[in-house]
Amino acid sequence: MTATPRPTPQIDSRLPQVGTTIFSTMSALAQQHGAVNLGQGFPDFACDPALIEAVHAAMLQGHNQYPMMSGVPALREAVANKIATLYGHRYQADSEITITAGATQAIFTALLAIVHASDEVIILEPCYDSYAPNIELAGGVVVRVPLHADSFRPDFARIKAAITPRTRAIIINSPHNPSATVWTAEEMAQLAELLRDTDILLISDEVYEHMVFDGAAHQSVACFPELAARSFIISSFGKTYHVTGWKVGFVAAPASLSREFRKVHQYNVFTVNTPMQFGLASFMQQPAPYLELPAFYQRKRDFFRAGLAGSKLRLLPCEGSYFQCVDISEVASFAATGQQGDQAFCEWLTRNVGVAAIPMSAFIAKPEGQQNIVRFCFAKRDETLTQALALLREL
């Protein structure tokens, strides 16, 4: 006689408040309605064929087994050389550079390495949606500090007020997703002064480092010795080389921090795709692709902004990244529906206009008041942007 199977055991969720991300939701809605997807942040154009060829060559050369846990030495050396050339700080490739399965894994691993139960970690909202869940999974306490509402710049008075004896780390992000602001050298110096007499660690999310516009320079933590000494710097080959689906990134940190990072890395990922690492190492011997990236994306930014000029969407500044935020307050056709809020607007825009965007409120745990800002991604082919602009100008 066959026993009746017991129901699947129920578990207490580690993340009871977390559901499907807004990015997956909006992409699915865009697909359902055949909308132009300017929501999720990935390019719709191909990477340099030479990069594909470099990966293919690595496969043919037999680089298809596990590499070193910390990453292929040639790639770590290429990263160390790039940071030294651009930012003036020399990391040791063997002990201070680790190749990761994308930037999100690098951030999570850094948190797992440094956060103990009840440690506090400060995040600056709005911010990328993985930060808070990562902190909670590490056993830490999320401390949310809002950026200045009118400019999305750091509010150092509020950051200082949020620091307690239990503060273990702060996560910063520049160029900033979602607001497209870029921290200045003066702001980085203010942060260094604020942290000077503390043991607070810094996680610096710099995945858009090569997308800074109008002649400005990316102010990497590596440029500031005081900050570099306490920091995990995280970046992304996927963002830089238009291969977000490869999920390859890196972390640069002092040897003592890297040792702790690698202890966790070896057990939650161990290592990263071998032929892609060799291919990237070869491709990085020519710096032109990342040195020319600011001009490449500034042209797309300017094209997109020019296309929205005179529309009902009020353009906010875009200093870096590949995102453009707009204020939707003057879109009368949406107001006429009786709906309110940026998420309702994005859903309405996708269904009724045919363009998908992401609401700013998705990057804030508890938005205060009416949210009227949405984010578009302009890392798209000109044909895609032209199609979207034709629809948006009709608002």
Short mmCIF file of C-alpha atoms in Angstrom, two decimals:
data_model
loop_
_atom_site.label_atom_id
_atom_site.label_comp_id
_atom_site.label_asym_id
_atom_site.label_seq_id
_atom_site.Cartn_x
_atom_site.Cartn_y
_atom_site.Cartn_z
CA MET A 1 0.00 0.00 0.00
CA THR A 2 1.44 3.36 -1.04
CA ALA A 3 1.49 6.01 1.66
CA THR A 4 0.03 9.42 0.88
CA PRO A 5 2.97 11.80 0.38
CA ARG A 6 3.32 14.54 2.92
CA PRO A 7 2.92 18.11 1.70
CA THR A 8 6.09 20.00 0.88
CA PRO A 9 7.45 21.37 4.18
CA GLN A 10 6.93 25.09 4.70
CA ILE A 11 9.90 27.31 5.50
CA ASP A 12 10.26 30.69 7.12
CA SER A 13 11.42 32.96 4.32
CA ARG A 14 14.77 34.68 4.72
CA LEU A 15 13.35 37.50 2.60
CA PRO A 16 9.63 37.64 3.37
CA GLN A 17 9.16 41.08 1.80
CA VAL A 18 10.86 40.22 -1.49
CA GLY A 19 8.93 39.22 -4.60
CA THR A 20 9.65 39.37 -8.32
CA THR A 21 11.88 42.34 -9.13
CA ILE A 22 10.44 45.34 -10.93
CA PHE A 23 12.90 44.69 -13.77
CA SER A 24 11.48 41.24 -14.46
CA THR A 25 7.94 42.55 -14.07
CA MET A 26 8.36 45.41 -16.51
CA SER A 27 10.29 43.32 -19.05
CA ALA A 28 7.53 40.71 -19.01
CA LEU A 29 4.90 43.43 -19.43
CA ALA A 30 6.88 44.92 -22.32
CA GLN A 31 7.05 41.54 -24.03
CA GLN A 32 3.34 40.94 -23.46
CA HIS A 33 2.39 44.25 -25.11
CA GLY A 34 5.13 44.41 -27.73
CA ALA A 35 6.52 47.58 -26.14
CA VAL A 36 9.95 49.08 -26.70
CA ASN A 37 11.87 48.00 -23.60
CA LEU A 38 13.81 50.94 -22.16
CA GLY A 39 13.36 49.52 -18.67
CA GLN A 40 15.90 46.86 -17.81
CA GLY A 41 19.48 48.09 -18.09
CA PHE A 42 21.12 46.08 -20.82
CA PRO A 43 22.16 46.89 -24.41
CA ASP A 44 20.23 45.58 -27.39
CA PHE A 45 23.33 45.71 -29.61
CA ALA A 46 26.23 43.31 -30.02
CA CYS A 47 29.63 43.50 -28.40
CA ASP A 48 32.84 43.91 -30.39
CA PRO A 49 33.29 40.81 -32.60
CA ALA A 50 36.97 40.79 -31.57
CA LEU A 51 35.91 39.97 -28.01
CA ILE A 52 33.87 36.99 -29.23
CA GLU A 53 36.84 35.86 -31.28
CA ALA A 54 39.12 36.13 -28.24
CA VAL A 55 36.79 33.93 -26.19
CA HIS A 56 36.49 31.45 -29.07
CA ALA A 57 40.27 31.31 -29.37
CA ALA A 58 40.55 30.61 -25.64
CA MET A 59 38.14 27.69 -25.99
CA LEU A 60 40.09 26.28 -28.94
CA GLN A 61 43.30 26.62 -26.95
CA GLY A 62 41.85 24.36 -24.27
CA HIS A 63 40.98 26.91 -21.59
CA ASN A 64 37.80 25.08 -20.61
CA GLN A 65 38.50 23.73 -17.11
CA TYR A 66 38.49 25.39 -13.70
CA PRO A 67 40.82 28.38 -13.46
CA MET A 68 42.35 29.62 -10.22
CA MET A 69 39.78 30.47 -7.59
CA SER A 70 40.82 34.13 -7.59
CA GLY A 71 40.69 34.42 -11.37
CA VAL A 72 42.93 33.96 -14.40
CA PRO A 73 46.25 35.69 -13.59
CA ALA A 74 46.40 37.50 -16.94
CA LEU A 75 42.98 39.07 -16.34
CA ARG A 76 43.81 40.09 -12.78
CA GLU A 77 47.02 41.68 -14.07
CA ALA A 78 45.09 43.54 -16.78
CA VAL A 79 42.65 44.90 -14.19
CA ALA A 80 45.47 45.98 -11.88
CA ASN A 81 47.22 47.77 -14.76
CA LYS A 82 44.05 49.55 -15.82
CA ILE A 83 43.32 50.81 -12.30
CA ALA A 84 46.91 51.99 -11.87
CA THR A 85 46.86 53.83 -15.21
CA LEU A 86 43.46 55.47 -14.78
CA TYR A 87 43.31 56.10 -11.04
CA GLY A 88 46.91 56.08 -9.82
CA HIS A 89 46.65 53.24 -7.30
CA ARG A 90 48.56 49.99 -7.81
CA TYR A 91 46.75 46.88 -6.59
CA GLN A 92 48.71 43.64 -6.47
CA ALA A 93 47.16 41.29 -9.01
CA ASP A 94 47.92 38.14 -7.02
CA SER A 95 46.55 39.25 -3.66
CA GLU A 96 44.24 42.24 -4.21
CA ILE A 97 42.21 41.56 -7.39
CA THR A 98 39.52 38.85 -7.52
CA ILE A 99 37.41 37.96 -10.58
CA THR A 100 33.74 37.45 -9.72
CA ALA A 101 30.52 36.18 -11.29
CA GLY A 102 29.33 39.70 -11.96
CA ALA A 103 29.18 42.77 -9.75
CA THR A 104 26.07 41.66 -7.84
CA GLN A 105 27.87 38.54 -6.61
CA ALA A 106 30.88 40.67 -5.68
CA ILE A 107 28.75 42.98 -3.54
CA PHE A 108 27.00 40.06 -1.84
CA THR A 109 30.28 38.27 -1.17
CA ALA A 110 31.84 41.40 0.30
CA LEU A 111 28.90 41.75 2.66
CA LEU A 112 29.03 38.09 3.68
CA ALA A 113 32.75 38.50 4.40
CA ILE A 114 32.48 41.53 6.68
CA VAL A 115 29.00 41.65 8.21
CA HIS A 116 28.19 39.84 11.45
CA ALA A 117 24.84 39.54 13.20
CA SER A 118 23.36 42.95 14.02
CA ASP A 119 26.09 44.91 12.23
CA GLU A 120 24.63 47.97 10.53
CA VAL A 121 25.25 48.81 6.87
CA ILE A 122 24.32 52.22 5.48
CA ILE A 123 22.81 52.44 2.00
CA LEU A 124 21.93 55.66 0.20
CA GLU A 125 18.45 55.62 -1.34
CA PRO A 126 17.40 55.40 -4.07
CA CYS A 127 19.78 52.52 -4.74
CA TYR A 128 20.20 49.30 -6.68
CA ASP A 129 17.70 46.76 -5.45
CA SER A 130 20.13 44.01 -4.38
CA TYR A 131 21.85 45.99 -1.63
CA ALA A 132 19.26 45.65 1.14
CA PRO A 133 18.43 41.94 0.61
CA ASN A 134 22.15 41.16 0.52
CA ILE A 135 22.67 42.89 3.86
CA GLU A 136 19.73 41.05 5.41
CA LEU A 137 20.95 37.68 4.11
CA ALA A 138 24.34 38.41 5.68
CA GLY A 139 22.60 38.95 9.04
CA GLY A 140 23.09 42.70 9.06
CA VAL A 141 20.76 45.62 9.69
CA VAL A 142 19.93 47.91 6.78
CA VAL A 143 20.23 51.62 7.60
CA ARG A 144 18.64 53.71 4.86
CA VAL A 145 19.83 57.28 4.32
CA PRO A 146 18.10 59.29 1.59
CA LEU A 147 20.06 61.20 -1.00
CA HIS A 148 19.06 64.83 -1.42
CA ALA A 149 15.59 64.64 -2.95
CA ASP A 150 16.13 67.49 -5.41
CA SER A 151 19.54 66.44 -6.73
CA PHE A 152 20.20 62.82 -5.65
CA ARG A 153 23.52 63.96 -4.19
CA PRO A 154 24.92 62.58 -0.90
CA ASP A 155 23.63 64.24 2.26
CA PHE A 156 26.65 64.06 4.54
CA ALA A 157 24.85 65.47 7.54
CA ARG A 158 22.33 62.63 7.39
CA ILE A 159 25.05 60.05 6.73
CA LYS A 160 26.95 61.27 9.79
CA ALA A 161 23.80 61.16 11.90
CA ALA A 162 23.18 57.55 10.82
CA ILE A 163 26.60 56.32 11.96
CA THR A 164 26.58 54.41 15.26
CA PRO A 165 29.10 52.17 17.08
CA ARG A 166 27.47 49.24 15.21
CA THR A 167 28.03 50.69 11.71
CA ARG A 168 30.14 48.17 9.83
CA ALA A 169 30.04 49.49 6.27
CA ILE A 170 28.61 51.98 3.81
CA ILE A 171 27.69 51.17 0.20
CA ILE A 172 28.13 53.94 -2.35
CA ASN A 173 27.48 53.93 -6.09
CA SER A 174 28.90 56.34 -8.69
CA PRO A 175 27.99 56.82 -11.49
CA HIS A 176 24.66 56.28 -9.82
CA ASN A 177 21.91 53.88 -10.77
CA PRO A 178 19.14 55.01 -11.02
CA SER A 179 19.65 58.80 -10.91
CA ALA A 180 22.68 59.14 -13.27
CA THR A 181 24.49 61.48 -10.88
CA VAL A 182 28.28 61.27 -10.48
CA TRP A 183 30.12 61.94 -7.25
CA THR A 184 32.63 64.80 -7.36
CA ALA A 185 36.17 64.79 -5.97
CA GLU A 186 34.96 67.16 -3.25
CA GLU A 187 32.23 64.72 -2.21
CA MET A 188 34.71 61.84 -2.10
CA ALA A 189 36.98 63.98 0.09
CA GLN A 190 34.03 64.71 2.40
CA LEU A 191 33.38 60.99 2.70
CA ALA A 192 37.04 60.37 3.54
CA GLU A 193 36.90 63.01 6.25
CA LEU A 194 33.68 61.56 7.67
CA LEU A 195 35.17 58.06 7.92
CA ARG A 196 38.69 59.09 8.96
CA ASP A 197 38.52 58.22 12.65
CA THR A 198 36.35 55.12 12.24
CA ASP A 199 36.81 51.46 11.30
CA ILE A 200 33.86 51.61 8.89
CA LEU A 201 34.43 49.73 5.64
CA LEU A 202 33.32 50.98 2.22
CA ILE A 203 31.80 49.04 -0.66
CA SER A 204 32.07 51.16 -3.80
CA ASP A 205 29.86 50.04 -6.69
CA GLU A 206 31.61 51.46 -9.76
CA VAL A 207 30.10 49.36 -12.53
CA TYR A 208 29.40 52.42 -14.70
CA GLU A 209 32.93 53.81 -14.22
CA HIS A 210 33.49 54.30 -17.96
CA MET A 211 30.24 56.17 -18.54
CA VAL A 212 30.94 59.70 -17.30
CA PHE A 213 30.04 62.59 -19.59
CA ASP A 214 30.82 66.18 -20.54
CA GLY A 215 34.54 65.88 -19.88
CA ALA A 216 34.17 64.95 -16.22
CA ALA A 217 36.32 62.24 -14.63
CA HIS A 218 35.14 59.21 -12.70
CA GLN A 219 36.20 59.66 -9.09
CA SER A 220 37.06 56.10 -8.19
CA VAL A 221 37.71 55.24 -4.57
CA ALA A 222 41.13 54.14 -5.87
CA CYS A 223 41.99 57.82 -6.41
CA PHE A 224 41.76 58.48 -2.67
CA PRO A 225 44.32 56.54 -0.58
CA GLU A 226 42.37 57.03 2.66
CA LEU A 227 39.29 55.47 1.14
CA ALA A 228 41.11 52.79 -0.87
CA ALA A 229 42.61 51.45 2.37
CA ARG A 230 39.13 50.57 3.69
CA SER A 231 37.31 49.72 0.48
CA PHE A 232 36.08 46.99 -1.80
CA ILE A 233 35.93 48.50 -5.30
CA ILE A 234 33.55 46.60 -7.57
CA SER A 235 33.15 46.88 -11.33
CA SER A 236 31.69 44.96 -14.25
CA PHE A 237 33.09 43.72 -17.55
CA GLY A 238 29.49 43.18 -18.64
CA LYS A 239 28.65 46.89 -18.42
CA THR A 240 31.94 48.01 -19.98
CA TYR A 241 32.00 45.61 -22.93
CA HIS A 242 28.24 45.23 -23.66
CA VAL A 243 28.10 41.62 -22.42
CA THR A 244 25.86 41.79 -19.34
CA GLY A 245 24.80 38.17 -19.82
CA TRP A 246 28.33 36.92 -19.26
CA LYS A 247 28.14 37.94 -15.58
CA VAL A 248 31.85 38.62 -15.07
CA GLY A 249 33.10 41.35 -12.75
CA PHE A 250 35.91 42.04 -10.32
CA VAL A 251 36.66 43.36 -6.87
CA ALA A 252 39.79 45.29 -5.92
CA ALA A 253 40.61 45.55 -2.21
CA PRO A 254 43.62 45.65 0.12
CA ALA A 255 45.18 42.24 0.74
CA SER A 256 43.69 41.84 4.22
CA LEU A 257 40.18 42.53 2.93
CA SER A 258 40.72 40.40 -0.17
CA ARG A 259 41.73 37.43 1.99
CA GLU A 260 38.40 37.54 3.80
CA PHE A 261 36.53 38.12 0.54
CA ARG A 262 38.14 35.06 -1.06
CA LYS A 263 37.26 32.86 1.90
CA VAL A 264 33.59 33.40 1.08
CA HIS A 265 34.05 33.58 -2.70
CA GLN A 266 35.58 30.11 -2.86
CA TYR A 267 32.51 28.56 -1.24
CA ASN A 268 29.64 30.50 -2.80
CA VAL A 269 31.02 30.67 -6.38
CA PHE A 270 34.53 29.17 -6.28
CA THR A 271 35.52 30.52 -9.65
CA VAL A 272 34.27 32.11 -12.89
CA ASN A 273 33.89 31.12 -16.55
CA THR A 274 37.37 30.26 -17.82
CA PRO A 275 37.37 31.05 -21.58
CA MET A 276 35.62 34.35 -20.99
CA GLN A 277 38.31 35.36 -18.52
CA PHE A 278 41.05 34.54 -21.02
CA GLY A 279 39.15 36.35 -23.77
CA LEU A 280 38.69 39.45 -21.63
CA ALA A 281 42.36 39.42 -20.64
CA SER A 282 43.36 39.41 -24.30
CA PHE A 283 40.81 42.06 -25.27
CA MET A 284 41.93 44.39 -22.47
CA GLN A 285 45.38 44.75 -23.98
CA GLN A 286 43.82 47.47 -26.12
CA PRO A 287 42.42 50.24 -23.89
CA ALA A 288 40.46 51.97 -26.66
CA PRO A 289 37.14 50.16 -26.01
CA TYR A 290 36.81 51.52 -22.46
CA LEU A 291 38.54 54.85 -23.14
CA GLU A 292 36.08 55.54 -25.99
CA LEU A 293 33.03 54.44 -24.01
CA PRO A 294 32.20 57.88 -22.52
CA ALA A 295 31.90 59.41 -25.99
CA PHE A 296 29.93 56.41 -27.26
CA TYR A 297 27.30 56.68 -24.55
CA GLN A 298 27.30 60.49 -24.43
CA ARG A 299 26.24 60.47 -28.07
CA LYS A 300 23.36 58.14 -27.21
CA ARG A 301 22.45 60.28 -24.20
CA ASP A 302 22.42 63.44 -26.29
CA PHE A 303 20.39 61.76 -29.03
CA PHE A 304 17.80 60.59 -26.52
CA ARG A 305 17.63 63.91 -24.67
CA ALA A 306 17.28 65.85 -27.92
CA GLY A 307 14.44 63.56 -28.91
CA LEU A 308 12.58 64.33 -25.67
CA ALA A 309 13.19 68.08 -25.76
CA GLY A 310 9.86 69.87 -25.86
CA SER A 311 7.92 66.80 -24.74
CA LYS A 312 5.83 66.52 -21.58
CA LEU A 313 8.65 64.57 -19.91
CA ARG A 314 10.94 66.92 -17.97
CA LEU A 315 14.55 65.83 -18.31
CA LEU A 316 16.67 65.50 -15.18
CA PRO A 317 20.47 65.85 -15.40
CA CYS A 318 22.38 62.83 -16.68
CA GLU A 319 26.04 63.02 -15.64
CA GLY A 320 26.90 59.33 -16.09
CA SER A 321 25.66 55.73 -16.47
CA TYR A 322 23.34 54.79 -19.34
CA PHE A 323 20.12 55.94 -17.68
CA GLN A 324 18.00 59.02 -18.16
CA CYS A 325 15.46 60.03 -15.52
CA VAL A 326 12.44 62.20 -16.26
CA ASP A 327 9.73 63.90 -14.24
CA ILE A 328 6.26 62.79 -15.38
CA SER A 329 4.25 65.46 -13.54
CA GLU A 330 3.17 67.27 -16.72
CA VAL A 331 1.91 64.23 -18.64
CA ALA A 332 -1.74 65.20 -18.85
CA SER A 333 -2.79 62.07 -20.74
CA PHE A 334 -1.74 59.94 -17.77
CA ALA A 335 -3.28 62.31 -15.23
CA ALA A 336 -6.56 62.05 -17.12
CA THR A 337 -6.72 58.34 -16.30
CA GLY A 338 -7.10 59.14 -12.60
CA GLN A 339 -4.12 56.99 -11.73
CA GLN A 340 -1.19 58.29 -9.67
CA GLY A 341 2.41 57.38 -9.01
CA ASP A 342 5.44 56.38 -11.00
CA GLN A 343 4.74 52.63 -11.01
CA ALA A 344 1.20 53.13 -12.30
CA PHE A 345 2.64 55.45 -14.93
CA CYS A 346 5.19 52.86 -16.09
CA GLU A 347 2.51 50.19 -16.38
CA TRP A 348 0.22 52.59 -18.26
CA LEU A 349 3.08 53.70 -20.52
CA THR A 350 3.91 50.11 -21.40
CA ARG A 351 0.33 49.04 -22.10
CA ASN A 352 -1.01 52.17 -23.78
CA VAL A 353 1.96 53.95 -25.32
CA GLY A 354 4.28 51.05 -26.07
CA VAL A 355 7.41 52.02 -24.13
CA ALA A 356 8.64 50.37 -20.92
CA ALA A 357 10.42 52.28 -18.15
CA ILE A 358 11.28 51.69 -14.49
CA PRO A 359 9.72 53.70 -11.62
CA MET A 360 12.13 55.48 -9.26
CA SER A 361 10.08 54.20 -6.31
CA ALA A 362 11.39 50.69 -7.06
CA PHE A 363 14.75 51.84 -5.71
CA ILE A 364 13.34 53.17 -2.42
CA ALA A 365 12.00 50.96 0.39
CA LYS A 366 9.36 53.39 1.68
CA PRO A 367 8.88 56.28 -0.72
CA GLU A 368 7.61 59.49 0.89
CA GLY A 369 4.82 61.30 -0.88
CA GLN A 370 3.91 61.12 -4.55
CA GLN A 371 6.66 59.70 -6.75
CA ASN A 372 6.84 61.24 -10.21
CA ILE A 373 10.21 60.16 -11.62
CA VAL A 374 10.88 57.26 -13.97
CA ARG A 375 14.09 55.88 -15.47
CA PHE A 376 14.79 55.06 -19.11
CA CYS A 377 17.78 53.06 -20.37
CA PHE A 378 19.39 54.52 -23.51
CA ALA A 379 21.90 51.68 -24.02
CA LYS A 380 20.01 50.77 -27.18
CA ARG A 381 20.44 50.84 -30.94
CA ASP A 382 19.56 54.16 -32.57
CA GLU A 383 16.64 52.43 -34.29
CA THR A 384 15.27 51.35 -30.90
CA LEU A 385 15.65 54.84 -29.43
CA THR A 386 14.07 56.43 -32.51
CA GLN A 387 11.06 54.14 -32.22
CA ALA A 388 10.66 54.90 -28.53
CA LEU A 389 11.08 58.65 -29.00
CA ALA A 390 8.38 58.79 -31.67
CA LEU A 391 5.95 57.26 -29.16
CA LEU A 392 7.08 59.35 -26.16
CA ARG A 393 6.78 62.65 -28.04
CA GLU A 394 3.07 61.94 -28.47
CA LEU A 395 2.44 62.10 -24.72
#
